[in-house]
PDB file of C-alpha atoms in Angstrom:
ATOM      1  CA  UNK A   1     106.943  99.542 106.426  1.00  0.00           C
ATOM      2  CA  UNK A   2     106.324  99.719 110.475  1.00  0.00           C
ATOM      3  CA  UNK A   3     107.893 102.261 112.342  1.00  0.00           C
ATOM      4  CA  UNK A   4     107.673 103.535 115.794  1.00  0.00           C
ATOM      5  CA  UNK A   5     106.621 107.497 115.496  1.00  0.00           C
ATOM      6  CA  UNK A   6     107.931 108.471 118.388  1.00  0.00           C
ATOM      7  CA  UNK A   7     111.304 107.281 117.583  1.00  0.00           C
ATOM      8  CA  UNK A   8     110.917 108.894 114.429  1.00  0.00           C
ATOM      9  CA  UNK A   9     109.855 112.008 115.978  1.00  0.00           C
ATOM     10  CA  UNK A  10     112.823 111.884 118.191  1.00  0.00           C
ATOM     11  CA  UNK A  11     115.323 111.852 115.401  1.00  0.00           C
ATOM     12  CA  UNK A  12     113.424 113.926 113.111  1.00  0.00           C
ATOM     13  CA  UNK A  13     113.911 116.715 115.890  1.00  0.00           C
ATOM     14  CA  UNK A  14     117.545 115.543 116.397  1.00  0.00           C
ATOM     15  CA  UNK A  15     118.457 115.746 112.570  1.00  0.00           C
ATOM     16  CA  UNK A  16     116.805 119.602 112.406  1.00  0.00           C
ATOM     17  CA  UNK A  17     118.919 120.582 115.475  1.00  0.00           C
ATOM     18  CA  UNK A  18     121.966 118.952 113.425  1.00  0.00           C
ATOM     19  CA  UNK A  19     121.205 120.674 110.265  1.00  0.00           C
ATOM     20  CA  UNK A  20     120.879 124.372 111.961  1.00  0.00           C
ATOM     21  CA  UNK A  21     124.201 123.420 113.442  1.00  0.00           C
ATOM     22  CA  UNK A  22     125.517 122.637 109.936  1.00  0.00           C
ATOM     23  CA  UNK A  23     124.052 125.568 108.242  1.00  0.00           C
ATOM     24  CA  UNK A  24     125.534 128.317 110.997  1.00  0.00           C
ATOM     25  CA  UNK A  25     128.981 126.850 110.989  1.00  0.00           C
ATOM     26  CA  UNK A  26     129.639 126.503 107.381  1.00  0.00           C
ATOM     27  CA  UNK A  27     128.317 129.587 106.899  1.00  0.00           C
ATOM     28  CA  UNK A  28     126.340 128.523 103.781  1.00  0.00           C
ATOM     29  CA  UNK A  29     123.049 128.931 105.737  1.00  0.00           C
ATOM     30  CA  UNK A  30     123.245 132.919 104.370  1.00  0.00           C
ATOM     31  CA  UNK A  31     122.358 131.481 101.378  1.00  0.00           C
ATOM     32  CA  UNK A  32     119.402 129.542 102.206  1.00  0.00           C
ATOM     33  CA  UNK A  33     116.300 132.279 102.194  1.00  0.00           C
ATOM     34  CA  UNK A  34     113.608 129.501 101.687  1.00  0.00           C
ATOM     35  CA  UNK A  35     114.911 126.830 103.849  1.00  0.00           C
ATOM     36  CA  UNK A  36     113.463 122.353 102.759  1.00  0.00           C
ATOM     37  CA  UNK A  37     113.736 120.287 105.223  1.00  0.00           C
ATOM     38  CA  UNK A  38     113.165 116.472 104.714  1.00  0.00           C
ATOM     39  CA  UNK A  39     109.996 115.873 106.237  1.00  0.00           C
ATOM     40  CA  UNK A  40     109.733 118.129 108.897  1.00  0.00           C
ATOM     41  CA  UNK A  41     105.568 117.986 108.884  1.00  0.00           C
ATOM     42  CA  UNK A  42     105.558 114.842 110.451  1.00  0.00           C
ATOM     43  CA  UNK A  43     106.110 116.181 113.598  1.00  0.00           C
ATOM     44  CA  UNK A  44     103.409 117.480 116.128  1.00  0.00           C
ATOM     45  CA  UNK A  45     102.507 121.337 115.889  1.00  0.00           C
ATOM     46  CA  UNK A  46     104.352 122.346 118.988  1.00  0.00           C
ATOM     47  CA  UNK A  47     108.104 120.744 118.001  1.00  0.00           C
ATOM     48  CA  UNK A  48     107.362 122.790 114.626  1.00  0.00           C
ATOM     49  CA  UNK A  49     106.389 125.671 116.478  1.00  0.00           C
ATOM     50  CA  UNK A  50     109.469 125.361 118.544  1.00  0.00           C
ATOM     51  CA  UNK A  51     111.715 124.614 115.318  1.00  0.00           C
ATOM     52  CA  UNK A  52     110.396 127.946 113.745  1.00  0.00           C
ATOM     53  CA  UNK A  53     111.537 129.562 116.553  1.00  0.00           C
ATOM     54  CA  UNK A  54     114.796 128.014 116.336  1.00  0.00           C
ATOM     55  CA  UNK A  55     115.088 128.733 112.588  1.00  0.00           C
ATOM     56  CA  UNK A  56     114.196 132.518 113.104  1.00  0.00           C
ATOM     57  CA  UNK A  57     116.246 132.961 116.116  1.00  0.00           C
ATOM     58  CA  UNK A  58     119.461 131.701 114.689  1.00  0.00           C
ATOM     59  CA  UNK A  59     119.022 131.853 110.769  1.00  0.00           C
ATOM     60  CA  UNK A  60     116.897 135.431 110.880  1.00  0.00           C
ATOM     61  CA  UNK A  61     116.970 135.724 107.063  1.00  0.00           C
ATOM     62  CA  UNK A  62     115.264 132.587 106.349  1.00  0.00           C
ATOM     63  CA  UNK A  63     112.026 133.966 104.892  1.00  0.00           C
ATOM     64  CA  UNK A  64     109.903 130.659 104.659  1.00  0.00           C
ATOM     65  CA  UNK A  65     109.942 126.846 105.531  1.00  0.00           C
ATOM     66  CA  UNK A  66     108.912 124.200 103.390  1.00  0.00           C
ATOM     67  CA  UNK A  67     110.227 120.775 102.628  1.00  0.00           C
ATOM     68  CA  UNK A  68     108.091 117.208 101.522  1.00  0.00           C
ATOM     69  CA  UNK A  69     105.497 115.933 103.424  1.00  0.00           C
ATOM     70  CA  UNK A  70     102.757 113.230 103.526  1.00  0.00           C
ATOM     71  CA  UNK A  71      98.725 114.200 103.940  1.00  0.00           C
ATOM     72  CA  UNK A  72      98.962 112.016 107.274  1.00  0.00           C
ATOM     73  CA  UNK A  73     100.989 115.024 108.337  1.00  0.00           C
ATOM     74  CA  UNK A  74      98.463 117.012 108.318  1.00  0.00           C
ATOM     75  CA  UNK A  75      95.614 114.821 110.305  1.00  0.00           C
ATOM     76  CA  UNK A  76      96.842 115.961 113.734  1.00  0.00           C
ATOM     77  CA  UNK A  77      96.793 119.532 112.786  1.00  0.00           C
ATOM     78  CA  UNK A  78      93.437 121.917 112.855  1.00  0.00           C
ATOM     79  CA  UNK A  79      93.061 124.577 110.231  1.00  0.00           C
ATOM     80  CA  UNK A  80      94.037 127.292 113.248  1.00  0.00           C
ATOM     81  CA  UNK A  81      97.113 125.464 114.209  1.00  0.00           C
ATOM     82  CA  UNK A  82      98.181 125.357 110.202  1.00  0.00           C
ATOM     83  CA  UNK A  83      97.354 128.534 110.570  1.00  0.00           C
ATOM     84  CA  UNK A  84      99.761 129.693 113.221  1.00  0.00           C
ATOM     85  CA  UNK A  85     102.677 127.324 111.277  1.00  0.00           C
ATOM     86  CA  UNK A  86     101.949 129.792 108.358  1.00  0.00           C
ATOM     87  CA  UNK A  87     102.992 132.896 110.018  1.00  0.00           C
ATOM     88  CA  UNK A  88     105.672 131.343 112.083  1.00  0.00           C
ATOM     89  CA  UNK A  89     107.196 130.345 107.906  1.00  0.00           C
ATOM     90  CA  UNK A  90     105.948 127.463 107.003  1.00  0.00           C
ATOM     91  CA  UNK A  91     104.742 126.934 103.771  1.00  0.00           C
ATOM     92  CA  UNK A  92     105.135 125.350 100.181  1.00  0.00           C
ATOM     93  CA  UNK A  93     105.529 122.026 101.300  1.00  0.00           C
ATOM     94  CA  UNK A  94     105.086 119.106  98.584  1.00  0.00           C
ATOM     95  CA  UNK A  95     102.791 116.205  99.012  1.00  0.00           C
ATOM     96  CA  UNK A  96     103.199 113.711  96.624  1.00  0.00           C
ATOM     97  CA  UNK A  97      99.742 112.303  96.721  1.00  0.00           C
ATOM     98  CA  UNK A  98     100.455 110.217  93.372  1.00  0.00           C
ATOM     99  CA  UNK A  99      96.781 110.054  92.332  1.00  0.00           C
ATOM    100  CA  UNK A 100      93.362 110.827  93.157  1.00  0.00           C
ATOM    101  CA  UNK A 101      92.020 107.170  92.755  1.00  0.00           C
ATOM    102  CA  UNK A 102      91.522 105.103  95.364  1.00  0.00           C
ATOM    103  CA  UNK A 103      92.106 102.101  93.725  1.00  0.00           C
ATOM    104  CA  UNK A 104      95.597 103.242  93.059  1.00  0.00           C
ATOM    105  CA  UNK A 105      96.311 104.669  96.757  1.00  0.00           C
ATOM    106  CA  UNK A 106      95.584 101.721  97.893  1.00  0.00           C
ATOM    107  CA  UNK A 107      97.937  99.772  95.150  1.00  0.00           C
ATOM    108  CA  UNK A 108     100.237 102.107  96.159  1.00  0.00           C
ATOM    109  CA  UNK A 109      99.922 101.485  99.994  1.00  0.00           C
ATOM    110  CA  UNK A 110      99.749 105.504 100.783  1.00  0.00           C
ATOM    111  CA  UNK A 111      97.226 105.017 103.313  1.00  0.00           C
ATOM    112  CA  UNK A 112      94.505 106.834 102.885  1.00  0.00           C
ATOM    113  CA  UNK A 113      91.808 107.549 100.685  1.00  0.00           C
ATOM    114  CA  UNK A 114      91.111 110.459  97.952  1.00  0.00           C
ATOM    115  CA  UNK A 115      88.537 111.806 100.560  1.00  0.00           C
ATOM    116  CA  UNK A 116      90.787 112.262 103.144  1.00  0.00           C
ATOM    117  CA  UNK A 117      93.325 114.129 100.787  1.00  0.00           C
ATOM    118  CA  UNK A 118      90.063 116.529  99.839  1.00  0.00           C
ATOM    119  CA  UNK A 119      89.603 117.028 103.009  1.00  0.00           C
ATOM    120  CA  UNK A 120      92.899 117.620 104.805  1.00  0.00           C
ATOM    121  CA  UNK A 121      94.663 119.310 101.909  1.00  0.00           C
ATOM    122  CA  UNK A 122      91.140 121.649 102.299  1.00  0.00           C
ATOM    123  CA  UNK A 123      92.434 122.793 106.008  1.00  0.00           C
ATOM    124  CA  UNK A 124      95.741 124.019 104.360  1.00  0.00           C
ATOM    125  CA  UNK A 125      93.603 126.012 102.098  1.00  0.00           C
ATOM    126  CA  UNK A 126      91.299 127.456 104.828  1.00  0.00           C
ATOM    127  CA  UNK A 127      94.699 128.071 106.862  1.00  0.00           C
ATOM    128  CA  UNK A 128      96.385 129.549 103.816  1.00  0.00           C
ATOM    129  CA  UNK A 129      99.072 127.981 104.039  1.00  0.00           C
ATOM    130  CA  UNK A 130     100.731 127.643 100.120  1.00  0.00           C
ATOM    131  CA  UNK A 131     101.640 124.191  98.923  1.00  0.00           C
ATOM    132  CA  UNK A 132     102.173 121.788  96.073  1.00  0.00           C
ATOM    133  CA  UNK A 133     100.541 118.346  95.217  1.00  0.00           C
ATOM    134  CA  UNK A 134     101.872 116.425  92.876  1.00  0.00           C
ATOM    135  CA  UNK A 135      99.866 114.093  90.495  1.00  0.00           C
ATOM    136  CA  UNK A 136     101.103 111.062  88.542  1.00  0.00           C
ATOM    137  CA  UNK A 137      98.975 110.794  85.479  1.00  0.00           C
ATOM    138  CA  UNK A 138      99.521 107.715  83.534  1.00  0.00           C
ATOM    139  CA  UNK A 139     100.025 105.803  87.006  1.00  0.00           C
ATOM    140  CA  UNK A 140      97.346 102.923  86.379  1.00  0.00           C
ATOM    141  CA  UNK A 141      99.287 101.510  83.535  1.00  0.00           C
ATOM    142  CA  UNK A 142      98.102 101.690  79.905  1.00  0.00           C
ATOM    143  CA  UNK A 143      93.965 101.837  79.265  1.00  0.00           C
ATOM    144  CA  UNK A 144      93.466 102.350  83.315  1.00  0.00           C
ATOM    145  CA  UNK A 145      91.947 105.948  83.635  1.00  0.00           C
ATOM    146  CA  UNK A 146      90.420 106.409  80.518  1.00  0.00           C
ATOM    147  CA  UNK A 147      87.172 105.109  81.524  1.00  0.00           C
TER     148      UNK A 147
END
């Protein structure tokens, strides 16, 4: 699927703006100490710098940030800058990486390989930053794996 990342940015931003609306008007935001957002590490480190500072400013009891995200969301961002999203809140996210064969990453058109998962899941571990990556054993079908 082809998109155009800057749109997506754009929108991204836009539906985080809405949802702080939301959450302050309905009051249910009270509620919401560890605040998921869709995909919210898709965006560049300054936007979710800016966010956090959003988040804190007008939901003060939110105590972290987390939400899904892809390990391309984390090529653009050094170990100091995951750093710096860590004590601005951001943590737990959940990459569903599917599998650490590359045969299957590519099957499954993630796009990129288990090396590049090693490594950039490694600068959320130097950073500190918490998170969860989630495995699909069984994924090569019957027999595949076992080898």
């Amino acid at each position: 699927m082809m998109y155009n990342k800057r749109l997506l940015m754009k929108e991204m931003k836009k539906c985080v703006q809405i949802a702080l609306a939301t959450a302050l008007a309905s009051g249910l935001a009270a509620y919401a100490r560890p605040l998921t957002l869709a995909d919210p590490f898709i965006l560049p480190f300054d936007s979710l710098m800016h966010i956090a500072g959003l988040i804190h400013r007008h939901l003060p009891f939110v105590e972290s940030i987390g939400g899904y995200a892809r390990v391309d969301n984390v090529w653009n961002k050094s170990a100091d800058q995951l750093r710096e999203l860590k004590n601005a809140g951001y943590g737990n996210f959940y990459f569903g990486n599917e599998s650490g064969d590359d045969f299957l990453l590519e099957r499954m058109n993630k796009g990129y390989r288990a090396e590049d998962v090693v490594r950039h899941m490694s600068k959320l571990d130097e950073a500190g930053m918490p998170y969860i990556l989630n495995f699909l054993g069984g994924l090569g079908g019957k027999g595949y794996g076992l080898s």
